[in-house]
mmCIF file of C-alpha atoms in Angstrom:
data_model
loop_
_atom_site.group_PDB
_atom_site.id
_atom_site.type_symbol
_atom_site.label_atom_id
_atom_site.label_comp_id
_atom_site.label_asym_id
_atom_site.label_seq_id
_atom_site.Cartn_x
_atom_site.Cartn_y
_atom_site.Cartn_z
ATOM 1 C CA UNK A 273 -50.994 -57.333 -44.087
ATOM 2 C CA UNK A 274 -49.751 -56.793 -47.664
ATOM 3 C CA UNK A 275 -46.475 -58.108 -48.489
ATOM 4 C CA UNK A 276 -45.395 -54.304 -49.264
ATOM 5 C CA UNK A 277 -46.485 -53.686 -45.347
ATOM 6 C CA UNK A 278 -44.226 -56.611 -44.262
ATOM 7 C CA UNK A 279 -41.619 -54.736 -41.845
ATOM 8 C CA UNK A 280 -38.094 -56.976 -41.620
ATOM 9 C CA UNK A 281 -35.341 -56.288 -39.576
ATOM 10 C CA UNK A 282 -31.603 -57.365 -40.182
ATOM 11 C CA UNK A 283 -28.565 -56.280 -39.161
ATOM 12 C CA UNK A 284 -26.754 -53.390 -41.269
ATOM 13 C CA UNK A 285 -23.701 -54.751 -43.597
ATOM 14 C CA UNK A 286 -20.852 -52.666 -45.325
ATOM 15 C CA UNK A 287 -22.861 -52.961 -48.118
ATOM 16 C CA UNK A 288 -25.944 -50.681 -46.582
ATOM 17 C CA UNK A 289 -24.089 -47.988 -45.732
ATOM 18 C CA UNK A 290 -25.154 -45.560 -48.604
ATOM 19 C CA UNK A 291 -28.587 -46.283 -48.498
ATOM 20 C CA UNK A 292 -28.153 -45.661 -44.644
ATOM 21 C CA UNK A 293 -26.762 -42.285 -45.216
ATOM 22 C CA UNK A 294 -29.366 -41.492 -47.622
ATOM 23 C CA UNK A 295 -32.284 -42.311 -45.192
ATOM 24 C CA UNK A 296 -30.474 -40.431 -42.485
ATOM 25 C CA UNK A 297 -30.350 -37.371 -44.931
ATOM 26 C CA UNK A 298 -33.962 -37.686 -46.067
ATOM 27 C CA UNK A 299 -35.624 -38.773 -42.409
ATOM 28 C CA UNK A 300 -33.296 -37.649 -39.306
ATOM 29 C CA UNK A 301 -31.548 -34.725 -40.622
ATOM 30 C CA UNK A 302 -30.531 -33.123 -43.441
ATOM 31 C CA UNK A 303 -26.916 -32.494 -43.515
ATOM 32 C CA UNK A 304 -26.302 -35.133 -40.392
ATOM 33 C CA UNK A 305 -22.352 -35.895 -40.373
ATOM 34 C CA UNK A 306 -23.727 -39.986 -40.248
ATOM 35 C CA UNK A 307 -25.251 -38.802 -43.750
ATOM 36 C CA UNK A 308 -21.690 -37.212 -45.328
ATOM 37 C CA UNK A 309 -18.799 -39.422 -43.562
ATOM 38 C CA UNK A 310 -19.210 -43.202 -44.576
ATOM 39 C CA UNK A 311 -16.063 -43.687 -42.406
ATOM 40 C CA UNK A 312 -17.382 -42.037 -38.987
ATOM 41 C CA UNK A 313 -20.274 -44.025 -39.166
ATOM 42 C CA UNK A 314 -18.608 -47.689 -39.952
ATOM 43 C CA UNK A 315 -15.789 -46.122 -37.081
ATOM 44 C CA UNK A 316 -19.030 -45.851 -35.084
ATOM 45 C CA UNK A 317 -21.137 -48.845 -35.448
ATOM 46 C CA UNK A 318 -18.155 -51.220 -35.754
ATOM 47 C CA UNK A 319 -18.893 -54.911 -34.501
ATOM 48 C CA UNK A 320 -16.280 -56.846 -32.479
ATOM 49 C CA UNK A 321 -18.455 -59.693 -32.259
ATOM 50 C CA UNK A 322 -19.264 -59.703 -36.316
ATOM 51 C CA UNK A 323 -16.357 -58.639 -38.259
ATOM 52 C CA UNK A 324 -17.892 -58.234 -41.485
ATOM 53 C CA UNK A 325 -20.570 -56.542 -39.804
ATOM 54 C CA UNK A 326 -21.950 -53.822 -38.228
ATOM 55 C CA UNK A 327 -23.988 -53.031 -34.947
ATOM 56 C CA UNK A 328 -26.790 -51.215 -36.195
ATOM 57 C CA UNK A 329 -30.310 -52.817 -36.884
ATOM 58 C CA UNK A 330 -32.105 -52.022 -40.066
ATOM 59 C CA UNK A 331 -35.899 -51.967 -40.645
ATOM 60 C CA UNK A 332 -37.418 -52.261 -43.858
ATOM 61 C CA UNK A 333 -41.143 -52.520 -45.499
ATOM 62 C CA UNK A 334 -41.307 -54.177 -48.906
ATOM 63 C CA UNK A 335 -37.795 -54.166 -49.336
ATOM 64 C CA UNK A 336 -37.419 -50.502 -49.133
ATOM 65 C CA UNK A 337 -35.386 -49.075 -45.855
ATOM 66 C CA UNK A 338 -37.580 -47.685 -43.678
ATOM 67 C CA UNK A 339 -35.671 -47.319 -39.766
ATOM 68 C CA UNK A 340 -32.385 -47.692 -38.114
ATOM 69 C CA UNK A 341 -31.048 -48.396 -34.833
ATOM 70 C CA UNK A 342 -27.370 -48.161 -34.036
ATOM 71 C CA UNK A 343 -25.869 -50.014 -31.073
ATOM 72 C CA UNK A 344 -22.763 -49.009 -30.400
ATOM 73 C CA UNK A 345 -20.815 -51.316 -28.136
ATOM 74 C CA UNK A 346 -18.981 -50.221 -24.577
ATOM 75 C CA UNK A 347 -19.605 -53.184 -22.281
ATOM 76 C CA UNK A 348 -21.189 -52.161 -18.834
ATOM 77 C CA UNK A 349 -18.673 -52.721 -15.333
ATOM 78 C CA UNK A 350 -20.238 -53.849 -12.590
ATOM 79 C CA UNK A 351 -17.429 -54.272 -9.819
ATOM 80 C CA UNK A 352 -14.903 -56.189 -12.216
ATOM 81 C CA UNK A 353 -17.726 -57.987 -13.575
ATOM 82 C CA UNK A 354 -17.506 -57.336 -17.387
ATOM 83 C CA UNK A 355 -21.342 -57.057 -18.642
ATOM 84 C CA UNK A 356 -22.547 -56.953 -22.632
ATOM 85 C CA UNK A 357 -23.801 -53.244 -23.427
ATOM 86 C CA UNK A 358 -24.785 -51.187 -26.314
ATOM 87 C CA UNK A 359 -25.722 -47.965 -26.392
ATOM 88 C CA UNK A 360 -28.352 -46.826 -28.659
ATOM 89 C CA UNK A 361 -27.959 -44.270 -31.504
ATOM 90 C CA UNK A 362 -30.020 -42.444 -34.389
ATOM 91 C CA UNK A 363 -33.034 -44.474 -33.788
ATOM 92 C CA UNK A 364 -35.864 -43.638 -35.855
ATOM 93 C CA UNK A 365 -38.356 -44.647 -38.645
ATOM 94 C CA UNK A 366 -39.382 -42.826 -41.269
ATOM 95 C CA UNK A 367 -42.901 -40.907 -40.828
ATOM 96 C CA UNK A 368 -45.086 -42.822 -43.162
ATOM 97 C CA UNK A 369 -44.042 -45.695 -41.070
ATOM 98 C CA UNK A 370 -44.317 -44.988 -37.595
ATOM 99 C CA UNK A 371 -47.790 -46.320 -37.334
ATOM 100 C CA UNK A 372 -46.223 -49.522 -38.285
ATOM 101 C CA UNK A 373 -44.743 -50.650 -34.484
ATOM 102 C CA UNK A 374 -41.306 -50.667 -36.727
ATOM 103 C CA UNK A 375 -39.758 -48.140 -34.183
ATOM 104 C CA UNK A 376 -40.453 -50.658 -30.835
ATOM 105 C CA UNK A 377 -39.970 -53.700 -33.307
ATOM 106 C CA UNK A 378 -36.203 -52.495 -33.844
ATOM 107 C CA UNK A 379 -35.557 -51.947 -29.845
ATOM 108 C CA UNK A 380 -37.489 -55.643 -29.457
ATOM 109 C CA UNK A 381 -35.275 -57.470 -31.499
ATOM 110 C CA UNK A 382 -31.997 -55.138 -30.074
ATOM 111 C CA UNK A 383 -33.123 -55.954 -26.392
ATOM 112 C CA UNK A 384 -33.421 -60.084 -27.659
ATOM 113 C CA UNK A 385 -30.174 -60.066 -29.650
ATOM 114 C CA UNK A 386 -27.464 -58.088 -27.725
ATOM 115 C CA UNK A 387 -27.624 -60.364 -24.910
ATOM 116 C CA UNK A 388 -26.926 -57.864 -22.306
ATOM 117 C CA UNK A 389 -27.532 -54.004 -21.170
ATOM 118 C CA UNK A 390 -28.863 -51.175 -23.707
ATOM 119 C CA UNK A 391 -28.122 -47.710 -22.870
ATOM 120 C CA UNK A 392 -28.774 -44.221 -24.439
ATOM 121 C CA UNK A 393 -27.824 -41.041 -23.814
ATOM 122 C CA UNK A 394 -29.919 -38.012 -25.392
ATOM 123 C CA UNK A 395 -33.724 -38.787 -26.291
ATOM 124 C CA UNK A 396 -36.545 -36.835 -27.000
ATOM 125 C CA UNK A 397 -40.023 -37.211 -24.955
ATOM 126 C CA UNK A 398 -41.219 -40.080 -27.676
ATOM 127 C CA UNK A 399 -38.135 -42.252 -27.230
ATOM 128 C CA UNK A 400 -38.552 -41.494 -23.217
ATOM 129 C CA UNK A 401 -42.451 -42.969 -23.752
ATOM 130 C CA UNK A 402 -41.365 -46.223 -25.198
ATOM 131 C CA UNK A 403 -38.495 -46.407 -22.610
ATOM 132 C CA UNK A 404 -40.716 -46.438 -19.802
ATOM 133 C CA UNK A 405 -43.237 -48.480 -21.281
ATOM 134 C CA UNK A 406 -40.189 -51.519 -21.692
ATOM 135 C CA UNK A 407 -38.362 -50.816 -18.309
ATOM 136 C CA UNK A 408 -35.732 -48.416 -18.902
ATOM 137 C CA UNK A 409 -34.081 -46.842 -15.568
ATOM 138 C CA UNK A 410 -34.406 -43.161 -16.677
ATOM 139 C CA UNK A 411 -32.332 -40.153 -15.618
ATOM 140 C CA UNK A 412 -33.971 -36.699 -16.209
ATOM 141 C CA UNK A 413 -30.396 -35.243 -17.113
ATOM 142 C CA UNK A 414 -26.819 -36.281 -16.953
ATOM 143 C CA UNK A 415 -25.121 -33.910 -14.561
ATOM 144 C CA UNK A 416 -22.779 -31.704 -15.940
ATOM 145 C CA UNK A 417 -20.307 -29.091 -14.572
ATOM 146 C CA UNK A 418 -18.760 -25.955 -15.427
ATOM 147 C CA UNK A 419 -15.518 -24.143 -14.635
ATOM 148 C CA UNK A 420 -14.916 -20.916 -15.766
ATOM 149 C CA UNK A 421 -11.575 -19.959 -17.746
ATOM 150 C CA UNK A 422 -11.847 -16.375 -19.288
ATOM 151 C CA UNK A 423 -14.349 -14.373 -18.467
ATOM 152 C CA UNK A 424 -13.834 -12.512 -21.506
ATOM 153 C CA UNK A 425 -13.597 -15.459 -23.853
ATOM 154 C CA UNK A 426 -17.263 -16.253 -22.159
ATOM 155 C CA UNK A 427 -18.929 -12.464 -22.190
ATOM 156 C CA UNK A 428 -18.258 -12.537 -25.598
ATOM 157 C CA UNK A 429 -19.669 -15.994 -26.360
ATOM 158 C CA UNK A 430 -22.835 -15.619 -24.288
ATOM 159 C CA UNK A 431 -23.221 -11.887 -26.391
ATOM 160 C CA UNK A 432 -24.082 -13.909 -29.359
ATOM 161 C CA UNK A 433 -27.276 -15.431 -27.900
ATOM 162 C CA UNK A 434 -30.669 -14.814 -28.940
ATOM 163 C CA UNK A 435 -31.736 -14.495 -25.428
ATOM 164 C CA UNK A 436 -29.927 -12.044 -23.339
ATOM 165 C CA UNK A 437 -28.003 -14.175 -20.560
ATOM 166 C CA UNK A 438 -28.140 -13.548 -17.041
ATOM 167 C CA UNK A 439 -24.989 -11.478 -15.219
ATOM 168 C CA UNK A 440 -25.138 -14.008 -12.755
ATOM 169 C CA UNK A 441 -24.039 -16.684 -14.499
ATOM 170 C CA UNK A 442 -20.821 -15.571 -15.431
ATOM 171 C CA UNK A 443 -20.731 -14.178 -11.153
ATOM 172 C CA UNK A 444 -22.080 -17.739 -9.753
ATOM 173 C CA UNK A 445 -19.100 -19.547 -12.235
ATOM 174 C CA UNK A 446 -16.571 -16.336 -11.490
ATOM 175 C CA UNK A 447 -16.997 -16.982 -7.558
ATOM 176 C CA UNK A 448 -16.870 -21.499 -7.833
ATOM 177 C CA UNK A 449 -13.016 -20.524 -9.851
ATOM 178 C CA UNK A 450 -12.523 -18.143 -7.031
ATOM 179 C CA UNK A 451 -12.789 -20.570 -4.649
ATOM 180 C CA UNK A 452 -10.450 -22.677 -5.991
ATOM 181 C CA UNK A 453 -8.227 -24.893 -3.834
ATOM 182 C CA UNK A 454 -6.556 -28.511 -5.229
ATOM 183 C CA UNK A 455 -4.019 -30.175 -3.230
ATOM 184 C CA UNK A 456 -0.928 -30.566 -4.121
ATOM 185 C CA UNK A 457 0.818 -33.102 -5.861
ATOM 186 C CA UNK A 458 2.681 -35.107 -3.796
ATOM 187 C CA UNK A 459 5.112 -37.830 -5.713
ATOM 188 C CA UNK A 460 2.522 -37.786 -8.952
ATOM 189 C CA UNK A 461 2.959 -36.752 -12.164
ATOM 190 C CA UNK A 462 1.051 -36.951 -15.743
ATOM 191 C CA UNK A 463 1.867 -38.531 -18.925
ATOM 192 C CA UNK A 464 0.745 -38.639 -22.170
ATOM 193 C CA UNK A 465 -1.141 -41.990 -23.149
ATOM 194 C CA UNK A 466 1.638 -41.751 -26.463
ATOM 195 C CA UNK A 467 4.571 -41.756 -23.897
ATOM 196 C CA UNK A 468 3.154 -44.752 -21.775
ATOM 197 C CA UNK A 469 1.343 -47.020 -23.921
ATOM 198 C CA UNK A 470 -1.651 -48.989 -23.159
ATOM 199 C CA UNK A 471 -0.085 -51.536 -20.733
ATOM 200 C CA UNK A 472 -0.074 -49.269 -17.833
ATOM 201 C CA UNK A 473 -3.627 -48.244 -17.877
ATOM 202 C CA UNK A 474 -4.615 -52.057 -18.937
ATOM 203 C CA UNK A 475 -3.153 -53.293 -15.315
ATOM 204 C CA UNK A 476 -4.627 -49.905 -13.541
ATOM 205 C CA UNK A 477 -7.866 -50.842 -14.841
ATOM 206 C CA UNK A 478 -8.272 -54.739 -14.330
ATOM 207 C CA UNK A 479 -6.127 -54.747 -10.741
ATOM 208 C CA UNK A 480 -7.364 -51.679 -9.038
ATOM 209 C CA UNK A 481 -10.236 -49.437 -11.061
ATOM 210 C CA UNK A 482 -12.629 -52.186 -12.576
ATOM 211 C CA UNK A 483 -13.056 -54.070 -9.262
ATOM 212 C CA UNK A 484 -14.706 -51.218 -7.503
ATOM 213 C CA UNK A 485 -16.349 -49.446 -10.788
ATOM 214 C CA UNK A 486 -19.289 -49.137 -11.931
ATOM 215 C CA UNK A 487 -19.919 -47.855 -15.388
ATOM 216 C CA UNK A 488 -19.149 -48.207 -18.534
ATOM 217 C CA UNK A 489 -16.089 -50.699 -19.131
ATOM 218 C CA UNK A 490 -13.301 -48.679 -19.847
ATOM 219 C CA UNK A 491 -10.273 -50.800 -20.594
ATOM 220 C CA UNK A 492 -7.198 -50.346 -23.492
ATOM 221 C CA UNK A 493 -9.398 -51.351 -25.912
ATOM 222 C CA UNK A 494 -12.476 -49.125 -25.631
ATOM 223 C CA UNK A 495 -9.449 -45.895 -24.775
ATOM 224 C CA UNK A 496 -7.880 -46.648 -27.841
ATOM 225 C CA UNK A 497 -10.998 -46.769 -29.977
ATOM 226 C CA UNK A 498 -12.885 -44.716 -28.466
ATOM 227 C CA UNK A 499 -10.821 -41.514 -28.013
ATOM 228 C CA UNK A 500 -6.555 -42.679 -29.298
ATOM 229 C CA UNK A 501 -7.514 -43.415 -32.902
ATOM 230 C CA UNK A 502 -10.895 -41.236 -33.401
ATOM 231 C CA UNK A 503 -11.562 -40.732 -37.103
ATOM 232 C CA UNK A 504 -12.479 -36.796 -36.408
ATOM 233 C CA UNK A 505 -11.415 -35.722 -32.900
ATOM 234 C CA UNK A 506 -8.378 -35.010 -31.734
ATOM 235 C CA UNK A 507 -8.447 -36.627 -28.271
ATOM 236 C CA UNK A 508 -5.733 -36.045 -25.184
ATOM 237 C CA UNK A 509 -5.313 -38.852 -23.182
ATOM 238 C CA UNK A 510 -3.259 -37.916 -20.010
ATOM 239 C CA UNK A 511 -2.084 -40.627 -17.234
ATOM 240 C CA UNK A 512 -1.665 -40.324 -13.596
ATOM 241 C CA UNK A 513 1.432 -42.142 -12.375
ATOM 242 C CA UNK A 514 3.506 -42.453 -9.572
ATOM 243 C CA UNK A 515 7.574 -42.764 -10.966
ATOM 244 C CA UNK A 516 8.438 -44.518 -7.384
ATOM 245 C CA UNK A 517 6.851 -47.597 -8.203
ATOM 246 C CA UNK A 518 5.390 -47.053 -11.897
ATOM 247 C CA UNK A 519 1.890 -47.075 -11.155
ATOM 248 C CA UNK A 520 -0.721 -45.558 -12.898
ATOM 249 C CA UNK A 521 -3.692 -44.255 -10.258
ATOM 250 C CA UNK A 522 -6.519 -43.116 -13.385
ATOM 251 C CA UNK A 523 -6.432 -41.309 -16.692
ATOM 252 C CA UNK A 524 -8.007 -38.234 -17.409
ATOM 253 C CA UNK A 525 -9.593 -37.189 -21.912
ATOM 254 C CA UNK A 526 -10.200 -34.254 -22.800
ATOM 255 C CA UNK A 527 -10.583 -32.348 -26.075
ATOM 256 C CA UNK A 528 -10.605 -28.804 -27.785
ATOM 257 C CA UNK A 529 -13.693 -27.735 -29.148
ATOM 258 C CA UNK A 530 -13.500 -24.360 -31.638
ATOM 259 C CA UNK A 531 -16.472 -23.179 -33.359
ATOM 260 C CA UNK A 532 -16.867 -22.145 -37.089
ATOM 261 C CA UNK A 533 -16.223 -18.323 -37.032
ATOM 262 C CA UNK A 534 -15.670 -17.532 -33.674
ATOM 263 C CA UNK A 535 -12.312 -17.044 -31.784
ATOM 264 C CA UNK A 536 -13.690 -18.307 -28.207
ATOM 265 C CA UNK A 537 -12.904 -22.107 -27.396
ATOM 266 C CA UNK A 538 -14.000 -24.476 -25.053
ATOM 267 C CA UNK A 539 -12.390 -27.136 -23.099
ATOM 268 C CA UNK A 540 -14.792 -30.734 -22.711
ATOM 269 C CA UNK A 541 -13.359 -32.800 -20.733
ATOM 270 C CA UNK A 542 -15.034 -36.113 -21.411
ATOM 271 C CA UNK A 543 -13.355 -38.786 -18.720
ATOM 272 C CA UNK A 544 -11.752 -38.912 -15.504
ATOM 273 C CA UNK A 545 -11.129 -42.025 -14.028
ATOM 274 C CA UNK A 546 -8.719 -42.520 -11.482
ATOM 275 C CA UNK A 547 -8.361 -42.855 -7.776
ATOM 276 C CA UNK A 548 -9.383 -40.058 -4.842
ATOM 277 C CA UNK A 549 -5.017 -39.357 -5.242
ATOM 278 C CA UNK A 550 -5.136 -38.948 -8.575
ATOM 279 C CA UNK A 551 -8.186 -36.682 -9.326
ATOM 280 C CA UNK A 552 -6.172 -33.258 -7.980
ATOM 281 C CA UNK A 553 -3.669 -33.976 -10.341
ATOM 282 C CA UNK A 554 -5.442 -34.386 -13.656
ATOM 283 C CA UNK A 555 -7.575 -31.517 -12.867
ATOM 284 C CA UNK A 556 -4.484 -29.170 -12.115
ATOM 285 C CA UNK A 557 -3.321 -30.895 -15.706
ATOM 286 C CA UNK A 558 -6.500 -29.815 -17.154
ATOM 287 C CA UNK A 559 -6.969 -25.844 -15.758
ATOM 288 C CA UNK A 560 -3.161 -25.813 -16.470
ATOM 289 C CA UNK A 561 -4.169 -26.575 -20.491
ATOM 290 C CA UNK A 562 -7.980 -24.388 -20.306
ATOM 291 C CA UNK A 563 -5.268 -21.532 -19.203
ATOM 292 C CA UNK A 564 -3.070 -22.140 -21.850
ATOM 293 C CA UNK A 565 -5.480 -22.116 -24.384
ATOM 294 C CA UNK A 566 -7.453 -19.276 -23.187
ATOM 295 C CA UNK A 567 -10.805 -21.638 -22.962
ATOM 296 C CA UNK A 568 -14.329 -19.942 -22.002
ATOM 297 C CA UNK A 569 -14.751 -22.197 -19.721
ATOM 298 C CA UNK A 570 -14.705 -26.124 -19.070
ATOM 299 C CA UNK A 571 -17.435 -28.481 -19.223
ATOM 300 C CA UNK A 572 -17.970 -32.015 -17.775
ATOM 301 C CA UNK A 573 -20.783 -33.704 -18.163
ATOM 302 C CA UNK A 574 -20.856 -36.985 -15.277
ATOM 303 C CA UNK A 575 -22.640 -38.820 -13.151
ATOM 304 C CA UNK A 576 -20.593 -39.615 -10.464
ATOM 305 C CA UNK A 577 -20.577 -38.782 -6.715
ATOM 306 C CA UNK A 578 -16.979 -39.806 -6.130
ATOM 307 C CA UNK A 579 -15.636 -36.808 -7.692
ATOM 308 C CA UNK A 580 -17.953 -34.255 -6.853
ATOM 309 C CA UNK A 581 -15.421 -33.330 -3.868
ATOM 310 C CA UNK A 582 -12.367 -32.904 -6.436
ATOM 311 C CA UNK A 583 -14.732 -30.911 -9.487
ATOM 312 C CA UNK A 584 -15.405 -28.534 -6.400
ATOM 313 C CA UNK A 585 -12.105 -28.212 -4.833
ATOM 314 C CA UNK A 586 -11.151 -27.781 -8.865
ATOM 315 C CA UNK A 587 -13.568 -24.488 -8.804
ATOM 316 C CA UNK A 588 -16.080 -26.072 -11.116
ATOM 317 C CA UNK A 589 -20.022 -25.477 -10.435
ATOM 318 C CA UNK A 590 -22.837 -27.883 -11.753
ATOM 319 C CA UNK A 591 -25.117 -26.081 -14.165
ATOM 320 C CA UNK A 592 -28.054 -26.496 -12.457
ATOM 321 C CA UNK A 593 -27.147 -24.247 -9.916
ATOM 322 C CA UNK A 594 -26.961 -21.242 -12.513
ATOM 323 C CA UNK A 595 -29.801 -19.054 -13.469
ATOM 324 C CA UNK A 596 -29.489 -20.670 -17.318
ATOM 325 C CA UNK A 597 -27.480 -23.141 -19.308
ATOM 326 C CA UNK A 598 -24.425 -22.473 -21.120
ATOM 327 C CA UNK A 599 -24.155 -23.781 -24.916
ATOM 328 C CA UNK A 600 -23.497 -27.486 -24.903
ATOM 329 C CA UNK A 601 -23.157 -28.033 -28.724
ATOM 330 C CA UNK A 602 -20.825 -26.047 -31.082
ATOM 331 C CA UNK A 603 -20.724 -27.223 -34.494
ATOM 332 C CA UNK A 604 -22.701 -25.163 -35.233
ATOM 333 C CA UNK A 605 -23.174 -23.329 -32.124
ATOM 334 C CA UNK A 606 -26.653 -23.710 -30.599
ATOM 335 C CA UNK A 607 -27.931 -21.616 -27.436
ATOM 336 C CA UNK A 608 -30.574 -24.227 -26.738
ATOM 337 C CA UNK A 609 -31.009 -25.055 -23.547
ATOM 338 C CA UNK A 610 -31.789 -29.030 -23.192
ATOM 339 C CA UNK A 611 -30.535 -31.081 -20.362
ATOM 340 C CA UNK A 612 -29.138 -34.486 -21.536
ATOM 341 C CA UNK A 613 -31.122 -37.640 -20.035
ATOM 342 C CA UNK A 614 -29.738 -41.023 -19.902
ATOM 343 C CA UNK A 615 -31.617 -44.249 -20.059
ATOM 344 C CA UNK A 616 -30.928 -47.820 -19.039
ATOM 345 C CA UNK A 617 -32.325 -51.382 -19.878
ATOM 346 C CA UNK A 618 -30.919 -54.695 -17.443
ATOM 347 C CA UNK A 619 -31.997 -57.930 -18.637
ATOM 348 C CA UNK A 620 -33.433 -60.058 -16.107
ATOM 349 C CA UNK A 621 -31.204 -62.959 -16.185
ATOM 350 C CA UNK A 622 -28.235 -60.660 -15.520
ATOM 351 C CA UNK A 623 -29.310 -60.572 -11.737
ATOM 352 C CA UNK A 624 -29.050 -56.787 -11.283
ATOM 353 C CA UNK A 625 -31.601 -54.704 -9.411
ATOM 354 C CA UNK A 626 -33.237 -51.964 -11.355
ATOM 355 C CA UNK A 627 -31.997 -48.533 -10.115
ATOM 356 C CA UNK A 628 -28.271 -48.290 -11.462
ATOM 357 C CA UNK A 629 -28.561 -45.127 -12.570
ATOM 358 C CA UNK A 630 -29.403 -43.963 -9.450
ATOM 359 C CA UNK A 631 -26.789 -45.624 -8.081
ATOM 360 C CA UNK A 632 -23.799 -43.850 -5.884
ATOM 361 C CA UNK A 633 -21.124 -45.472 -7.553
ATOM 362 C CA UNK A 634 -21.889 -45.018 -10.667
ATOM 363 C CA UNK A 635 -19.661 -43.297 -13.090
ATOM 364 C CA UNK A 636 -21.226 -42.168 -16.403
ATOM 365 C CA UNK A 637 -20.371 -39.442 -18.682
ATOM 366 C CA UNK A 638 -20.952 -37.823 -21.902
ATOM 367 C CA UNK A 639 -18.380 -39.678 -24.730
ATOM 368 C CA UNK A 640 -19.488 -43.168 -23.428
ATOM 369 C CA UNK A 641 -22.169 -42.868 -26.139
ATOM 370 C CA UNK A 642 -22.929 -41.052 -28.683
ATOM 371 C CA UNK A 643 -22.737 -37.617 -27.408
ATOM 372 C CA UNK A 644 -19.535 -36.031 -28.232
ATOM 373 C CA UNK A 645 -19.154 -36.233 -32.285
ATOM 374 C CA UNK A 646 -19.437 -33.909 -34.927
ATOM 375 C CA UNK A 647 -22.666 -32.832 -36.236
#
């Protein structure tokens, strides 16, 4: 090989980030928001581990950038056993170098230097190739669920696409909501994450919700990062808690999505972690805000058998019971209809079965990687 075929790889410094957001411009997509917003993307690939770095792996051939992998950390729980994880994000190489290996060569050297899980969430049918051929767990689509809110709001959003939607979606969603029946709540209320702090939800986690989780590790830290102090989003972060003796029983995040010249909105809720007492609750919290705001409907997207009981009881339906798929990204809005697949790597030394995905108990949803942002 010529030196000017050499492929390196290194980690990504402060330093790269323009020529990052030029190759992201010029090879993944015009436009991209990683490609405009230096900020989002050091928010993003930020490094607890490396300070004055970043978790993102860079390829290049002669010295000129040629791929990137981010790896953006949330550490994996497996029954109060706190696991290394990254999950992977805007992984490619440029065309002229995909003959190279450059595009395996980057998920190699992530897969020997993490020391611990990879995940992803959203992949095309390459990246689901080389997953299989290295031992991912793969799951064909990340369950998601839908509640309807006005059926006006969504008439007039599904008008808009391309391809005429069928009546009986907006029926099949119209009967779930109609079949609506939460408990009440019995000596609970909710709280804003601003009025509580992170203590509460710090001892909920490591005493009661950790020990019997298994997911992503969602403690202060990763709340507070990931959806308190979000460079873009405007996150709510609401708390279940019982004023008798203090306790918080799970937290709920959700988020307002509007759309660039339209007047419909939608309601994503993106967490909901708490105990079976708790989940009633938050979702009464939640419908009470989609009916305040006059959302279209609500979506959810999680794996997680625990709650399918509460999402029902709630009047929400998963999507693939519908005749079609409503919208899933708004910014701009897209009618496409793609599930979203999940894939996940377990070093052997870690002592964990292959199969997690698959698992029960497992509790997985959309904004654990890097699924809910801005385009």
């Amino acid at each position: 090989m010529a030196p000017e075929d050499h492929i390196s790889l290194a980690w990504c410094s402060p330093g790269d980030i323009p020529q990052v957001q030029e190759l992201i411009g010029r090879h993944w997509r015009p436009g991209h928001v990683m490609a405009r917003d230096a900020r989002l993307y050091a928010w993003q690939f930020r490094d607890p581990g490396r300070p004055q770095g970043l978790s993102a792996l860079l390829a290049r051939r002669g010295g000129e950038l040629v791929g990137h992998l981010g790896l953006i950390p949330g550490d994996f729980n497996l029954q109060g056993r706190r696991l290394p994880c990254r999950w992977t994000s805007l992984w490619f190489v440029t065309k002229q170098t995909q003959a190279t290996g450059a595009g395996v060569a980057l998920l190699r050297k992530a897969q020997e230097e993490c020391g611990g899980m990879l995940g992803c969430l959203g992949y095309n049918q390459q990246a689901q190739r080389v997953f299989g051929a290295m031992g991912f767990d793969m799951l064909p689509a990340l369950p998601r669920w839908l509640r309807l809110g006005r059926a006006s709001a969504l008439q007039g959003l599904l008008a808009g696409s391309p391809q005429p939607y069928p009546p009986q979606v907006g029926q099949d969603l119209a009967l779930a909501a109609g079949r609506a029946a939460l408990r009440p709540a019995l000596g609970l209320e909710v709280r804003d994450w601003a009025s509580l702090g992170p203590r509460p939800w710090r001892e909920a986690w490591e005493q009661t919700l950790a020990p019997g989780g298994l997911g992503t590790w969602l403690d202060e830290d990763f709340i507070a990062w990931r959806y308190v102090r979000h460079p873009v989003f405007r996150y709510t972060v609401r708390l279940a808690l019982r004023p008798a003796d203090g306790r918080v029983l799970g937290l709920m995040v959700y988020r307002v999505q509007e759309m660039a010249g339209r007047t419909e909105k939608i309601l994503r809720l993106l967490e909901l972690a708490c105990l079976e007492e708790a989940q009633d609750v938050l979702l009464q919290d939640l419908l009470a805000r989609a009916g305040e705001m006059g959302a279209a409907f609500v979506d959810f997207h999680c794996a997680s058998q625990d709650l399918t009981p509460a999402l029902e009881r709630a009047g929400f339906l998963r999507e693939d019971r519908l005749p079609a798929m409503l919208p899933s990204l708004f910014q701009p809005l897209d009618y496409r209809q793609e599930p979203l697949p999940a894939a996940l790597w377990v070093p052997r030394d870690q002592g964990l079965a292959r199969g997690i995905l698959d698992s029960p108990g497992l509790y997985l949803t959309r904004g654990q990687g890097d699924q809910d942002r801005p385009n």
